[in-house]
Coordinates of C-alpha atoms in Angstrom, one line a residue:
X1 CA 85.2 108.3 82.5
X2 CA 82.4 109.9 84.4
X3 CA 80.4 107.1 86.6
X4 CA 77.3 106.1 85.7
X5 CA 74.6 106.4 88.6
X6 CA 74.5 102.8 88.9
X7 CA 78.3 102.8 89.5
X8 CA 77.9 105.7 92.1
X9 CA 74.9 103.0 93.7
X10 CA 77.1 100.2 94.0
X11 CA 79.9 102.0 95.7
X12 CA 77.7 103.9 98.4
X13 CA 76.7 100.5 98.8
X14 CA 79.9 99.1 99.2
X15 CA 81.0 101.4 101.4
X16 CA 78.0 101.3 103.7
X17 CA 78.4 97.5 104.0
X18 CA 82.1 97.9 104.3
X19 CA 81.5 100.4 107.2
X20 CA 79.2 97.5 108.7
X21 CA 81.9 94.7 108.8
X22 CA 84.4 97.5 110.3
X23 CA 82.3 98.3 112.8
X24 CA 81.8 94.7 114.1
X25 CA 85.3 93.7 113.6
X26 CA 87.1 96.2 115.5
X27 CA 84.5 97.9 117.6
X28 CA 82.6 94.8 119.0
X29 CA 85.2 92.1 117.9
X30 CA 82.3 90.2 116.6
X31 CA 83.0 90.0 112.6
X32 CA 80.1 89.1 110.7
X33 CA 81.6 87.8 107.5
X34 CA 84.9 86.1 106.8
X35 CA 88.1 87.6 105.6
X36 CA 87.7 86.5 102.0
X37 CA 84.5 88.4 102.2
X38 CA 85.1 91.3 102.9
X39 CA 88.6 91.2 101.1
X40 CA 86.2 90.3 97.9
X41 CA 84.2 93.8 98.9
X42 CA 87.1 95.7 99.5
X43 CA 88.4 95.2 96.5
X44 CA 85.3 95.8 94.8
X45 CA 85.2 98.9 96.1
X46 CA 88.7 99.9 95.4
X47 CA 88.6 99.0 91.4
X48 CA 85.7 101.4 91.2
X49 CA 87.7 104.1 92.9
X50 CA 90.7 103.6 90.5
X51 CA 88.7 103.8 87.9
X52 CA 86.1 106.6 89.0
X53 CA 88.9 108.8 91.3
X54 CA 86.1 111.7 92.0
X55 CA 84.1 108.7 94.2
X56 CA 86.9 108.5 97.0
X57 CA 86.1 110.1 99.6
X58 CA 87.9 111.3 102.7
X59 CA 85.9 108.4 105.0
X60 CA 85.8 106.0 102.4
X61 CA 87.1 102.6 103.9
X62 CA 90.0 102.2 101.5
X63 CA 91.4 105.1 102.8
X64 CA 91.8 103.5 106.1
X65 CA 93.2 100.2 104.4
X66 CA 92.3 97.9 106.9
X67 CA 93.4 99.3 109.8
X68 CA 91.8 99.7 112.9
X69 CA 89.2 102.8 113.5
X70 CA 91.5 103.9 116.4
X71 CA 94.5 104.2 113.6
X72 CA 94.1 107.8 112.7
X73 CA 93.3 109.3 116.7
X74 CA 96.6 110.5 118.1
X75 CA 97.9 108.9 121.8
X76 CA 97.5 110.9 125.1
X77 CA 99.3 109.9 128.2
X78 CA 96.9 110.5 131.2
X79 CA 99.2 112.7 133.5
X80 CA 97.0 111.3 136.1
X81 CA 95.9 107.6 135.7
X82 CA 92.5 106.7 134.7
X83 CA 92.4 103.8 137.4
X84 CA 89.6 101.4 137.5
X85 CA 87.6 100.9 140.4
X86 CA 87.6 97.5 142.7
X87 CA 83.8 96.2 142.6
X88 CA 81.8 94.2 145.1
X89 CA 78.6 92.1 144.7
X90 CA 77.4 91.7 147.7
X91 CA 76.8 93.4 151.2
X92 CA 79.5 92.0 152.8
X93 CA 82.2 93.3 150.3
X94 CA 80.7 96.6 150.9
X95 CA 80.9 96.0 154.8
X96 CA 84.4 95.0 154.7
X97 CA 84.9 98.2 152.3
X98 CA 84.0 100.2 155.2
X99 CA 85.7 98.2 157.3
X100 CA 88.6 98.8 155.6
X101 CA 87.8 102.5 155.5
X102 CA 87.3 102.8 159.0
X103 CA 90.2 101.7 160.4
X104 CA 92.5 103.2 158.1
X105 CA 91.7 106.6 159.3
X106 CA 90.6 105.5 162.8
X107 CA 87.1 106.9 162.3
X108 CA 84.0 105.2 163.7
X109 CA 82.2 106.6 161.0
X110 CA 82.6 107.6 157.5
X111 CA 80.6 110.6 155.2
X112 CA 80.6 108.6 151.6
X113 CA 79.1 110.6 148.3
X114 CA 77.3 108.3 146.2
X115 CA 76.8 108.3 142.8
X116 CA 75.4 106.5 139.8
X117 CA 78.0 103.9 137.5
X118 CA 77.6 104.9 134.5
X119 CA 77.5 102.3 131.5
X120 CA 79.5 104.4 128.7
X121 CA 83.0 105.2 127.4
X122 CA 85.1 106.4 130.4
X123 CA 87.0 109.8 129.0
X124 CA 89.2 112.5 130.3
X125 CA 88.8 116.5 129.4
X126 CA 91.5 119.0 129.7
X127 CA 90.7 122.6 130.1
X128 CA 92.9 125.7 129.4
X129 CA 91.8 129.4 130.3
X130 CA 88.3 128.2 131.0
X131 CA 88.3 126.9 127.0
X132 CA 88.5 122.7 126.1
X133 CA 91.7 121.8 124.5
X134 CA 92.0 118.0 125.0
X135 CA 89.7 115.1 125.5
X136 CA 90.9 111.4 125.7
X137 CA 89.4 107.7 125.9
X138 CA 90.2 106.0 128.7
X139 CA 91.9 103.1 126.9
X140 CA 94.3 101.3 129.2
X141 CA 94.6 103.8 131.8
X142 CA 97.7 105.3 130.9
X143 CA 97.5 106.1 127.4
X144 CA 94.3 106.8 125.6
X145 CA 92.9 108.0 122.1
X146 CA 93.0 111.6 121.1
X147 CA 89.1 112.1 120.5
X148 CA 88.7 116.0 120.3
X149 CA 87.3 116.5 117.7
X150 CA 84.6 114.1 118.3
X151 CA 84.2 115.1 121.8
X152 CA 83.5 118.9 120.8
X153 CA 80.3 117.4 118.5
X154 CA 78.6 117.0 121.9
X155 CA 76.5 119.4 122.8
X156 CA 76.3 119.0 126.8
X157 CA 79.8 119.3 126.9
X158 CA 81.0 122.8 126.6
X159 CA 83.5 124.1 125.0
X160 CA 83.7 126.9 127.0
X161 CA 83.7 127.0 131.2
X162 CA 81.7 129.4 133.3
X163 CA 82.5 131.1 136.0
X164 CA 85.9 131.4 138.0
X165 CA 87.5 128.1 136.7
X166 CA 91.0 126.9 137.0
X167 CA 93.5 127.8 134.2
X168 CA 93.9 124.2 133.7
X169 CA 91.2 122.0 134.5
X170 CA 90.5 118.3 133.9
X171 CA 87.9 116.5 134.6
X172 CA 86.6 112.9 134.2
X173 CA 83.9 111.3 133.1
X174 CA 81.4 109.3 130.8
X175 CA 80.2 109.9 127.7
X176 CA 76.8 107.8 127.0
X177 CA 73.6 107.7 125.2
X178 CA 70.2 108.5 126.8
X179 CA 67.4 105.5 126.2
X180 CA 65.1 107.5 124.4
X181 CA 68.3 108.6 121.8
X182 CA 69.3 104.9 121.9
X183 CA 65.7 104.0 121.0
X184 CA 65.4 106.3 118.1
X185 CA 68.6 106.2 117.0
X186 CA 67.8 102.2 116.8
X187 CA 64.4 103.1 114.9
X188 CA 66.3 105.1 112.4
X189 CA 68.9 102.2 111.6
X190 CA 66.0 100.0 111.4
X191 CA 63.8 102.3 109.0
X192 CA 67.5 102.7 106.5
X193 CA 67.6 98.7 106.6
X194 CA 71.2 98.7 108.7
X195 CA 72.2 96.3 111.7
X196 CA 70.8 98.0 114.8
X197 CA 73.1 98.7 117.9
X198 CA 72.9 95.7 120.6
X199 CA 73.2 97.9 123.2
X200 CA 73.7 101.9 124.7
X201 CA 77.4 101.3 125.6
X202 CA 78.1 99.7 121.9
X203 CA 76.4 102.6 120.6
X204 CA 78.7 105.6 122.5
X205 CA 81.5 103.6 121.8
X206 CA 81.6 103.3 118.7
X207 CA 80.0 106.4 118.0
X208 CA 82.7 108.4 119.7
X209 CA 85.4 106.5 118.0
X210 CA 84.5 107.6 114.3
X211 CA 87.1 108.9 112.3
X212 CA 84.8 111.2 111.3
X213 CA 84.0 114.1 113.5
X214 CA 80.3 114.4 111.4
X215 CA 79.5 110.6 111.8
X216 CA 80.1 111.6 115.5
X217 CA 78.2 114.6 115.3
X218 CA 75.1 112.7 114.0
X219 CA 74.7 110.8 117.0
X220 CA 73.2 112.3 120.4
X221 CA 75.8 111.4 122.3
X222 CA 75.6 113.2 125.9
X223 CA 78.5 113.6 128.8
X224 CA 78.4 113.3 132.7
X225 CA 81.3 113.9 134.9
X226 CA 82.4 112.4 138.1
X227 CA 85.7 113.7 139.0
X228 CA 88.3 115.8 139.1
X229 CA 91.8 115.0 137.7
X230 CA 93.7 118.1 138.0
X231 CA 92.9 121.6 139.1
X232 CA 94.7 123.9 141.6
X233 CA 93.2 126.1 143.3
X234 CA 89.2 125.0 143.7
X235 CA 87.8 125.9 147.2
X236 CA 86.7 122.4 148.0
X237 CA 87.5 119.8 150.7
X238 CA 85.1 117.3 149.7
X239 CA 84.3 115.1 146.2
X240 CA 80.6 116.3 146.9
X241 CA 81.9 119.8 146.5
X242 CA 83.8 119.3 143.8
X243 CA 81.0 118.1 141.9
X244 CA 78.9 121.1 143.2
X245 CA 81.9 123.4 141.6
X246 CA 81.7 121.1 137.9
X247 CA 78.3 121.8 138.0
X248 CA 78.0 125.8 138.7
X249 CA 81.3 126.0 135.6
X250 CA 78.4 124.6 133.1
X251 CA 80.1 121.0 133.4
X252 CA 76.7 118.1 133.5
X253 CA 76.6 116.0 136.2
X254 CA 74.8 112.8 137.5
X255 CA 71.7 114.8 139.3
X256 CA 71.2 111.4 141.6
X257 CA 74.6 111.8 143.5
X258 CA 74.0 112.4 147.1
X259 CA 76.3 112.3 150.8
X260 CA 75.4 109.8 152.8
X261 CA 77.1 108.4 156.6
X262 CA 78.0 104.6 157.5
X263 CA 77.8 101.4 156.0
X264 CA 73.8 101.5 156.7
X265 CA 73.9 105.1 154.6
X266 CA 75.6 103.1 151.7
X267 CA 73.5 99.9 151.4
X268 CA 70.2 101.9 151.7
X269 CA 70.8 104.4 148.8
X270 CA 72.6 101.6 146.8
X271 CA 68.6 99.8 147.1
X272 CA 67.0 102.9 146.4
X273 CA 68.9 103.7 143.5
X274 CA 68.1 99.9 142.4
X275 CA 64.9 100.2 143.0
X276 CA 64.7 103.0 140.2
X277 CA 67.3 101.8 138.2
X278 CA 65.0 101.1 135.1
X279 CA 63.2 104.6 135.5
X280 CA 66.7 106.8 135.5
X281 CA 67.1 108.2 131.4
X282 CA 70.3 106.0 131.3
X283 CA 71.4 103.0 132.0
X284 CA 73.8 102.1 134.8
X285 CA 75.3 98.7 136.1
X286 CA 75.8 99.9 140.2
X287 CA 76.5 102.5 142.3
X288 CA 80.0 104.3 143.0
X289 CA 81.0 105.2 146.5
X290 CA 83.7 107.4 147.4
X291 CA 85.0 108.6 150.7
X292 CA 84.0 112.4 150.4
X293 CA 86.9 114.3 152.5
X294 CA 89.6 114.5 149.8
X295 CA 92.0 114.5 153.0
X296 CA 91.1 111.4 153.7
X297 CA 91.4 110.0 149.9
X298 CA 95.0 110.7 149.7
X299 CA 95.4 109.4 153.2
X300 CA 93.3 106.2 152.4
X301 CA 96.1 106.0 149.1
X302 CA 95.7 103.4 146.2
X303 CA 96.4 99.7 145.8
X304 CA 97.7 98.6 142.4
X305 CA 95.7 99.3 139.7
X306 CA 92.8 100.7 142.3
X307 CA 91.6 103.8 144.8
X308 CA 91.5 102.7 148.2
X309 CA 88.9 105.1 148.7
X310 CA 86.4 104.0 146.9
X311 CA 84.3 101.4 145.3
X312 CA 82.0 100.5 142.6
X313 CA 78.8 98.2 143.8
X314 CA 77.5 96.3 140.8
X315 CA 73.7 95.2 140.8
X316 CA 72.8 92.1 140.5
X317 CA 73.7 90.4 136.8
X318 CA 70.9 89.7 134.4
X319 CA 70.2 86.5 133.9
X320 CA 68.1 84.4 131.3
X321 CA 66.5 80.6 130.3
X322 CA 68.0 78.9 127.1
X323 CA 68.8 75.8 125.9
X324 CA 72.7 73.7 125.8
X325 CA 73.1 72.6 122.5
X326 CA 76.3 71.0 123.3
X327 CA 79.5 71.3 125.7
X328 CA 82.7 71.9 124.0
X329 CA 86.2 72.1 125.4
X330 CA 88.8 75.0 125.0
X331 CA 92.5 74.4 125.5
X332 CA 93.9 77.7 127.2
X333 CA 98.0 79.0 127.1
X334 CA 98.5 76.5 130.2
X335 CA 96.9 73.5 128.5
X336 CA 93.8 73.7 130.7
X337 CA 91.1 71.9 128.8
X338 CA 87.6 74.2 130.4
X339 CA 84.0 72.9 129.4
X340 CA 82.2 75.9 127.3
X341 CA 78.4 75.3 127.4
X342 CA 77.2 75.6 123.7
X343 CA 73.9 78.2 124.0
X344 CA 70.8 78.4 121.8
X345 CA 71.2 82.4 121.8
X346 CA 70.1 83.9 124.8
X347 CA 70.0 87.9 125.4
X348 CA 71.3 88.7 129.0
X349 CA 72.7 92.1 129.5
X350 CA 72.5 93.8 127.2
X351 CA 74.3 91.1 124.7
X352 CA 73.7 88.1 122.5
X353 CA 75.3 85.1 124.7
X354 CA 75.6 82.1 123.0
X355 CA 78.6 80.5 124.9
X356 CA 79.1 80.2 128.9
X357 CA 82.0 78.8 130.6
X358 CA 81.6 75.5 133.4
X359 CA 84.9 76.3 134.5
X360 CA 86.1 71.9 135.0
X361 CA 84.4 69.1 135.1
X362 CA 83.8 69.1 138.6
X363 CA 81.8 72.1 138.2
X364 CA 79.3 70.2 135.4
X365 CA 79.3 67.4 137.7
X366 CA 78.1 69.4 140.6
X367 CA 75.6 71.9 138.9
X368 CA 74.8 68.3 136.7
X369 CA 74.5 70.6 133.5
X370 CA 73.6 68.1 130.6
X371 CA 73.6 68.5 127.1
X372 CA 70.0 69.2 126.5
X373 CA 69.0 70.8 129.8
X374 CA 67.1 74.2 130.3
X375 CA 69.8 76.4 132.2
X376 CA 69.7 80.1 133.7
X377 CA 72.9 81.9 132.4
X378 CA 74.2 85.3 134.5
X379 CA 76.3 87.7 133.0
X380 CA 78.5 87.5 136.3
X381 CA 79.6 91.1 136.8
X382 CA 77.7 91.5 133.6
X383 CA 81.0 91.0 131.7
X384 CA 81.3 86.9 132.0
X385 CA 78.8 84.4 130.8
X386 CA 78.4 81.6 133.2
X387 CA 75.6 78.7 134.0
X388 CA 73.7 79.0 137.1
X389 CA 71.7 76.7 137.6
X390 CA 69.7 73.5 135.3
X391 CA 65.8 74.2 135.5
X392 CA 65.3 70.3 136.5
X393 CA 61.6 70.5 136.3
X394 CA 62.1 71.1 132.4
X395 CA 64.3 67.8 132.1
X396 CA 62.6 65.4 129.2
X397 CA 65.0 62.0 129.7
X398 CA 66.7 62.5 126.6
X399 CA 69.2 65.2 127.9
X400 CA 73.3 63.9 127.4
X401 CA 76.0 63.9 130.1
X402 CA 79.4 65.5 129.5
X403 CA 82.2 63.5 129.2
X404 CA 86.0 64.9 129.2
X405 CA 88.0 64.2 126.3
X406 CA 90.5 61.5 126.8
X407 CA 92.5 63.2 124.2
X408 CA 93.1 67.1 123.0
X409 CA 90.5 68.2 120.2
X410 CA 93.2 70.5 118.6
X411 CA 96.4 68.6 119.0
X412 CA 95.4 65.1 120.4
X413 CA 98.0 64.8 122.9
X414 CA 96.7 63.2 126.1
X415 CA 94.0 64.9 128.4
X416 CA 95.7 64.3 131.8
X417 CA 94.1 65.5 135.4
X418 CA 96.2 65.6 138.5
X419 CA 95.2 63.3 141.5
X420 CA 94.7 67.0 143.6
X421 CA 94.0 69.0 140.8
X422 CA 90.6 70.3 139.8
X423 CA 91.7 70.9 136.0
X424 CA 92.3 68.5 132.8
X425 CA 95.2 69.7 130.7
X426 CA 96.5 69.0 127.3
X427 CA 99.9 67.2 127.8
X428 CA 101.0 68.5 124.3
X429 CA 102.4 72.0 125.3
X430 CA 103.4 74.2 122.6
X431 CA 103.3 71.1 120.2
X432 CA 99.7 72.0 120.5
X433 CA 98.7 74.9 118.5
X434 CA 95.5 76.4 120.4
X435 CA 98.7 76.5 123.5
X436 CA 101.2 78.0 121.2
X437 CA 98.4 80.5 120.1
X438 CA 97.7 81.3 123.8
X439 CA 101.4 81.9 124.4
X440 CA 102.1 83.6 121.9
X441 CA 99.3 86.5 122.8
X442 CA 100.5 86.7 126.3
X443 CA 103.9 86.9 125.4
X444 CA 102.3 90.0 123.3
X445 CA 100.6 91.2 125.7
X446 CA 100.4 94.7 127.4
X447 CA 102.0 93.6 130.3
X448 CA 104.3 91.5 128.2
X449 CA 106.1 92.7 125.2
X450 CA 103.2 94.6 124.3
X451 CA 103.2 94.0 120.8
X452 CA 100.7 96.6 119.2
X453 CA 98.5 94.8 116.2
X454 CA 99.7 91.1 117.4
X455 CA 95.9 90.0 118.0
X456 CA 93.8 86.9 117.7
X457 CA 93.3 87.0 113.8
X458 CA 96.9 87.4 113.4
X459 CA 98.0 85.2 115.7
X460 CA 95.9 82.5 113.9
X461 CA 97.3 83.2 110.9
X462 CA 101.0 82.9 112.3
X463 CA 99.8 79.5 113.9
X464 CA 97.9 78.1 111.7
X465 CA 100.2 78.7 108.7
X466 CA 103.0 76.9 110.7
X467 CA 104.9 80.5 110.2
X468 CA 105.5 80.9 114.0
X469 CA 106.1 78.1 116.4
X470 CA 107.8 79.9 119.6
X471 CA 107.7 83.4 120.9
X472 CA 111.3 83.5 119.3
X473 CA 109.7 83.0 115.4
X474 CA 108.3 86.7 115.7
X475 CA 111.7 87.9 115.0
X476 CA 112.8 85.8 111.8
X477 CA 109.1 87.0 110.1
X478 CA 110.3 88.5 106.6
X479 CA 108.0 91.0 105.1
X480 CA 107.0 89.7 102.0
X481 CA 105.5 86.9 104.4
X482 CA 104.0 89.3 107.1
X483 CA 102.6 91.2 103.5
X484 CA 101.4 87.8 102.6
X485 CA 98.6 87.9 105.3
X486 CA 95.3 89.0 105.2
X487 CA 95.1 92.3 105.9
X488 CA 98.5 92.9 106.3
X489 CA 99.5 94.4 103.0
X490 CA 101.1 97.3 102.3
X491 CA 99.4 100.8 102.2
X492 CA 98.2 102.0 98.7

């Protein structure tokens, strides 16, 4: 039966709004209906499909049958880690930085190269005979998402080096989105009635992690680099002249980087920089510095998950007025019961906050946050939410004090406090569910068991469904039961 145009309506429809909810769910982690919802949807859309097969499609969302947008992109190991950097927020963390720098290679006096942080989607390119054969996300710093095919959509990354480049090359860097492209690409969601993108960073991401390599190609999506991985041969001694090197083989790079000498070198381009922040075409969250002899960065080594050698300087984290609406309590995998400040929705950074952690009570008690008060809320190291400060001047009389739970909100087991401890746990242990979820995702975790697919949403289901009460339940789970979960069905 041929569909009608209304039936071909209804399922673009679908499948726009489908695309939507994925987006949120798996991309931000911010779903904006509940299961049921989009289960009803999805299976809307599927019927029509069955019954009109010429409307699927090969980025239709029931082909992907729930599964994550990262599903279909192949694994790369990084032959070379994509380590993240140590950060500081303050002079004297750069200070002791150069301190550290110093007298690890018994130098008076160190030449740093200095370059913008950019706020995108770290990736990795490979290079072969000058052509690009390989690019990769970041994603845990050992193994990343093949993205390849999306990469090659953007056009100030070339497929092709210039010039007298290694046989194999790779390089690192970011892939971001320009303000004006964020702008417009914002104006166009808005003029075809769709969700805009909260932010440039959102936006590459999830741009760059489309299944489809013409979703990707739609979006004007641009790449800087900032280091090289692998590549024997290049006549360089420095990171400054490696970049110099990137840039003459057709590779973009940060035009702001610069050389400077000392800690006085570092702080003064890391307030010039700041000073123009909001003029630069992109947006970045600090500078990066990097001791520029590559001698001295293999002497200076790496510490755990970080380069010795060099450091990112976050600015200053956003902050912003709004309102507590209440204090709540969350019961973490150890039982500690932490006050969450309940925000009228604030943007800071780039986000929607409406929560902010108070850490124990002794931390309410000394900021004296009530529920009520006007409070300033930083996006500490613009990744963490936290209260400030109470604006006291804007205090009516009528504003609430906290008071601790005698008792657990999720279990109801006693709230006990040690005589020299600063925080209240939950004496229920893994009798109390929000624990036993806790537990559970650690013991899944990627420096665990690492579980792949054991998240939140599953883990709640597990829980709350009394199917899992110990670590040791994962491994009586029969199928039809797993199959019995949302989103955990078989494949059609």
């Amino acid at each position: 039966m041929t569909a009608t145009a209304a039936v071909l309506q209804r399922a673009a429809r679908l499948r726009e709004e489908l695309e939507r909810h994925n987006y949120a769910y798996y991309v931000l982690d911010a779903p904006t209906v509940p299961d049921a919802e989009y289960d009803r949807l999805f299976r809307e859309l599927q019927q029509l499909e069955a019954d009109h097969p010429e409307l699927v499609t090969p980025d239709s969302p029931t082909q992907r049958v729930g599964a994550a947008p990262a599903a279909a992109f192949g694994e790369v190991v990084h032959g070379v880690p994509m380590l993240s950097l140590a950060n500081a927020f303050s002079e004297e963390d750069v200070a002791a930085f150069d301190r550290r720098c110093r007298e690890g290679l018994g130098r008076e006096s160190i030449e740093y190269a200095v370059e913008p942080k950019f706020d995108g989607l770290a990736i990795s390119l490979t290079y072969e005979e000058g052509r690009f054969v390989l690019g990769a996300t970041r994603g845990d710093g050992y193994k990343g998402e093949d993205v390849t095919s999306n990469l090659r959509t953007i056009r100030s990354l070339p497929l092709r080096l210039q010039g007298d480049a290694p046989r194999r090359l790779e390089v690192r860097g970011e892939v971001i989105l320009f303000r004006r492209d964020f702008e417009r690409m914002n104006a166009e969601q808005r003029a075809a009635g769709e969700k805009e993108f909260v932010n440039p960073r959102n936006a590459a991401a999830g741009s760059l992690r489309q299944l489809d390599p013409r979703i990707t190609a739609r979006r004007p999506l641009r790449f800087l680099a900032y280091a090289v991985a692998e590549g024997a041969g290049i006549a360089a001694d420095t990171h400054s002249a490696l970049l110099d090197h990137l840039a003459r083989w057709g590779l973009p790079v940060a035009p702001e980087r610069r050389v400077v000498h000392g800690l006085d070198g570092l702080l003064a381009c890391y307030r010039d920089v700041g000073s123009r922040r909001e003029a630069l075409p992109y947006e970045i969250d600090g500078v990066v510095y990097k001791v520029n002899r590559l001698e001295d960065q293999a002497r200076l080594g790496f510490v755990s998950r970080a380069p010795r050698f060099a450091l990112a300087h976050k600015f200053p984290a956003q902050e912003a007025l709004t309102e507590v609406l209440g204090i709540d309590v969350s019961v973490g995998r150890t039982g500690a019961v932490t006050p969450v400040a309940r925000l009228k929705p604030v943007f800071v950074g780039g986000v929607t906050v409406t929560n902010a952690t108070l850490h124990n009570e002794d931390e309410v008690r000394r900021k004296d946050v009530r529920i009520g008060d006007t409070v300033i809320v930083r996006r500490a190291g613009d990744v963490i939410p936290e209260v400030v400060a109470v604006v006291q001047e804007r205090r009516s009389g009528g504003e609430r004090e906290f008071v601790m739970p005698q008792t657990c909100p999720v279990c109801g087991s006693r709230v006990v406090r040690g005589e020299d401890e600063a925080v209240a746990r939950c004496s229920g242990g893994l009798f109390c569910p929000a624990q036993r979820k806790q537990a559970l995702l650690h013991f899944a975790g990627r420096h665990a068991l690492d579980i792949e697919g054991l998240g939140e949403k599953l883990v709640d289901q597990l829980v709350d469904g009394a199917i899992v009460h110990t670590p040791a339940d994962l491994y009586k789970i029969g199928l039809l039961k797993l199959a019995s979960l949302a989103r955990m069905g078989e494949k059609s």
